[in-house]
Short mmCIF file of C-alpha atoms in Angstrom, two decimals:
data_model
loop_
_atom_site.label_atom_id
_atom_site.label_comp_id
_atom_site.label_asym_id
_atom_site.label_seq_id
_atom_site.Cartn_x
_atom_site.Cartn_y
_atom_site.Cartn_z
CA MET J 1 0.00 0.00 0.00
CA SER J 2 1.15 3.53 -0.66
CA ILE J 3 0.82 6.66 1.44
CA LYS J 4 2.15 10.23 1.28
CA ILE J 5 2.70 12.22 4.48
CA LYS J 6 1.94 15.93 4.18
CA GLY J 7 2.20 19.00 6.33
CA TYR J 8 -0.04 22.06 5.82
CA ILE J 9 0.36 24.84 8.37
CA ALA J 10 0.11 28.61 8.84
CA THR J 11 2.72 30.73 10.55
CA SER J 12 3.31 34.37 11.42
CA ALA J 13 5.94 36.27 9.45
CA ASP J 14 8.34 35.71 12.36
CA GLY J 15 7.80 31.95 12.32
CA TYR J 16 5.24 31.22 15.06
CA ILE J 17 2.27 28.88 14.63
CA ALA J 18 0.55 30.11 17.79
CA ALA J 19 0.87 32.63 20.60
CA GLN J 20 2.57 31.49 23.82
CA ASP J 21 -0.82 30.44 25.23
CA GLY J 22 -1.55 28.32 22.15
CA SER J 23 -4.00 30.82 20.65
CA VAL J 24 -4.23 31.07 16.88
CA ALA J 25 -6.42 34.18 16.98
CA PHE J 26 -3.85 36.02 14.85
CA LEU J 27 -5.10 33.94 11.89
CA ALA J 28 -8.72 35.17 12.19
CA PRO J 29 -8.33 38.24 9.91
CA PHE J 30 -7.20 35.93 7.10
CA GLN J 31 -9.92 33.25 7.34
CA ASP J 32 -11.80 34.54 4.28
CA ILE J 33 -8.77 34.24 2.00
CA ASP J 34 -8.89 31.10 -0.13
CA CYS J 35 -5.58 29.31 0.33
CA GLY J 36 -6.76 26.12 -1.34
CA TYR J 37 -7.76 24.34 1.87
CA ASN J 38 -10.94 22.83 0.38
CA ASN J 39 -8.97 21.25 -2.47
CA PHE J 40 -6.26 20.11 -0.06
CA ILE J 41 -8.63 18.41 2.40
CA LYS J 42 -10.52 16.61 -0.42
CA ASP J 43 -7.29 14.74 -1.19
CA ILE J 44 -6.61 13.78 2.44
CA ASP J 45 -7.61 10.28 3.54
CA ILE J 46 -6.11 10.24 7.04
CA VAL J 47 -5.44 12.96 9.62
CA ILE J 48 -3.01 12.51 12.47
CA MET J 49 -2.51 14.95 15.31
CA GLY J 50 -1.14 15.12 18.81
CA ARG J 51 -3.31 15.36 21.90
CA LYS J 52 -2.76 19.12 22.33
CA THR J 53 -3.87 19.90 18.78
CA TYR J 54 -6.85 17.58 19.19
CA GLU J 55 -7.90 19.34 22.40
CA VAL J 56 -7.61 22.79 20.73
CA ILE J 57 -9.81 21.62 17.83
CA VAL J 58 -12.40 20.11 20.20
CA ALA J 59 -12.41 23.33 22.28
CA PHE J 60 -13.53 25.29 19.20
CA GLY J 61 -16.86 23.48 19.56
CA GLY J 62 -19.14 22.45 16.73
CA GLU J 63 -18.88 19.36 14.59
CA TRP J 64 -15.67 17.43 14.06
CA PRO J 65 -13.97 19.18 11.08
CA TYR J 66 -12.61 15.96 9.50
CA PRO J 67 -15.61 13.62 9.30
CA ASN J 68 -14.54 12.19 5.92
CA GLN J 69 -11.04 11.21 7.02
CA LYS J 70 -9.83 8.44 9.29
CA GLY J 71 -8.31 10.22 12.30
CA PHE J 72 -5.55 9.23 14.69
CA ILE J 73 -4.71 11.05 17.89
CA VAL J 74 -1.17 10.43 19.14
CA SER J 75 -1.44 10.16 22.91
CA SER J 76 -0.32 7.98 25.77
CA ASN J 77 -3.76 8.56 27.33
CA ASN J 78 -5.86 5.72 25.93
CA LYS J 79 -8.88 7.03 27.88
CA LEU J 80 -8.97 10.30 25.93
CA GLN J 81 -12.58 11.18 25.07
CA LEU J 82 -13.04 10.88 21.28
CA VAL J 83 -15.69 13.11 19.69
CA HIS J 84 -16.19 11.28 16.39
CA PRO J 85 -16.43 7.59 15.35
CA SER J 86 -13.68 8.09 12.72
CA LEU J 87 -11.10 8.69 15.49
CA SER J 88 -8.66 6.30 17.15
CA ILE J 89 -5.84 6.75 19.63
CA THR J 90 -2.32 5.57 18.93
CA ASN J 91 0.81 5.64 21.05
CA LEU J 92 3.14 4.31 18.36
CA ASN J 93 6.23 6.34 17.50
CA PRO J 94 6.20 7.93 14.01
CA SER J 95 8.18 5.15 12.29
CA GLU J 96 6.02 2.40 13.79
CA PHE J 97 2.86 4.33 12.99
CA ILE J 98 3.79 4.88 9.34
CA ALA J 99 4.67 1.19 9.02
CA TYR J 100 1.18 0.40 10.39
CA LEU J 101 -0.44 2.82 7.94
CA LYS J 102 1.48 1.38 4.98
CA GLN J 103 0.23 -2.10 5.86
CA ASN J 104 -3.40 -1.05 6.31
CA PHE J 105 -4.19 2.07 4.26
CA ASN J 106 -3.66 3.86 0.96
CA GLY J 107 -3.72 7.58 0.33
CA ASN J 108 -2.64 10.91 1.70
CA VAL J 109 -1.94 11.59 5.38
CA TRP J 110 -2.01 15.08 6.90
CA VAL J 111 0.01 15.72 10.05
CA VAL J 112 -2.31 18.38 11.50
CA GLY J 113 -0.81 21.31 13.39
CA GLY J 114 1.53 21.06 16.31
CA THR J 115 5.28 21.38 16.02
CA GLN J 116 6.08 18.44 18.31
CA LEU J 117 4.42 15.83 16.14
CA GLN J 118 5.32 17.42 12.81
CA ASN J 119 8.97 17.73 13.83
CA SER J 120 9.08 14.12 15.00
CA PHE J 121 8.00 13.14 11.48
CA ILE J 122 10.73 15.39 10.02
CA GLU J 123 13.35 13.95 12.39
CA SER J 124 12.39 10.45 11.26
CA ASN J 125 12.51 11.43 7.55
CA LEU J 126 8.82 10.61 7.16
CA LEU J 127 7.31 13.88 5.91
CA ASN J 128 7.05 13.93 2.10
CA SER J 129 5.91 17.53 1.63
CA LEU J 130 5.18 20.67 3.61
CA GLU J 131 3.00 23.65 2.67
CA ILE J 132 3.63 26.73 4.82
CA TYR J 133 1.29 29.72 4.71
CA VAL J 134 2.99 32.86 6.04
CA VAL J 135 0.59 35.59 7.21
CA PRO J 136 1.76 39.22 7.52
CA VAL J 137 1.72 39.39 11.32
CA LEU J 138 4.56 39.61 13.83
CA LEU J 139 3.89 37.87 17.13
CA GLY J 140 7.28 38.47 18.74
CA ARG J 141 7.05 35.23 20.71
CA GLY J 142 5.00 32.08 20.77
CA ILE J 143 5.19 28.48 19.60
CA PRO J 144 7.72 28.34 16.75
CA LEU J 145 7.10 26.40 13.56
CA PHE J 146 10.53 24.82 13.86
CA PRO J 147 11.74 24.73 17.46
CA GLU J 148 15.13 23.21 17.98
CA PHE J 149 14.97 19.56 17.02
CA ASN J 150 17.15 16.61 16.14
CA THR J 151 18.19 16.76 12.50
CA ASP J 152 21.28 17.19 10.41
CA LEU J 153 21.53 19.90 7.78
CA ARG J 154 18.95 18.97 5.18
CA GLU J 155 18.37 20.75 1.93
CA LEU J 156 14.71 20.89 0.96
CA LYS J 157 13.44 21.14 -2.57
CA SER J 158 11.33 24.26 -2.95
CA ILE J 159 8.80 23.38 -5.61
CA HIS J 160 6.41 26.29 -5.32
CA ALA J 161 6.02 29.79 -3.90
CA GLU J 162 3.15 32.17 -4.51
CA MET J 163 1.48 35.26 -3.13
CA ILE J 164 -2.21 34.83 -2.29
CA GLU J 165 -4.30 38.01 -2.49
CA ASN J 166 -1.18 40.11 -1.80
CA LYS J 167 -1.30 39.01 1.84
CA ILE J 168 -0.33 35.39 2.39
CA ILE J 169 2.81 33.71 1.07
CA LYS J 170 2.45 30.01 0.27
CA LYS J 171 5.69 28.01 0.24
CA THR J 172 5.75 24.33 -0.73
CA TYR J 173 8.69 22.04 0.02
CA ILE J 174 9.46 18.40 -0.73
CA PHE J 175 11.65 16.41 1.64
#
């Protein structure tokens, strides 16, 4: 079976994905700009996220935003309350988890939000591509897109860059 692991994430111009308290309110002024999310999510078969990202999404309220995708929450808490029947909990490390996916699924996997999980996929050479959407806001401090992590110098292939509505810069990389 074949899968592709993708990242798709927004960041401030100074490289933060959230404020220090985890808030992503800085993204609100840009919600009406079409960055291709609807086309992206149509091609996603599986979403994987860490517990913190899951809890932030659930705290937004409303319906589960990924009802058409199989979802995995990476957590050591196997009693975590799941809000949708498509969700499962896993405590496998990234390499073990991808091996499991390759044996049981086909399609595209999105590592949703969160630098810890996304960077663990990068450290393990498992991420195939990454789309970064840079919004014209400076936060000054917060949760960085790329905190210090375990990797050697790695040259990425930049396959695409574009300006969206003269506000957001989309950068696409292949690992």
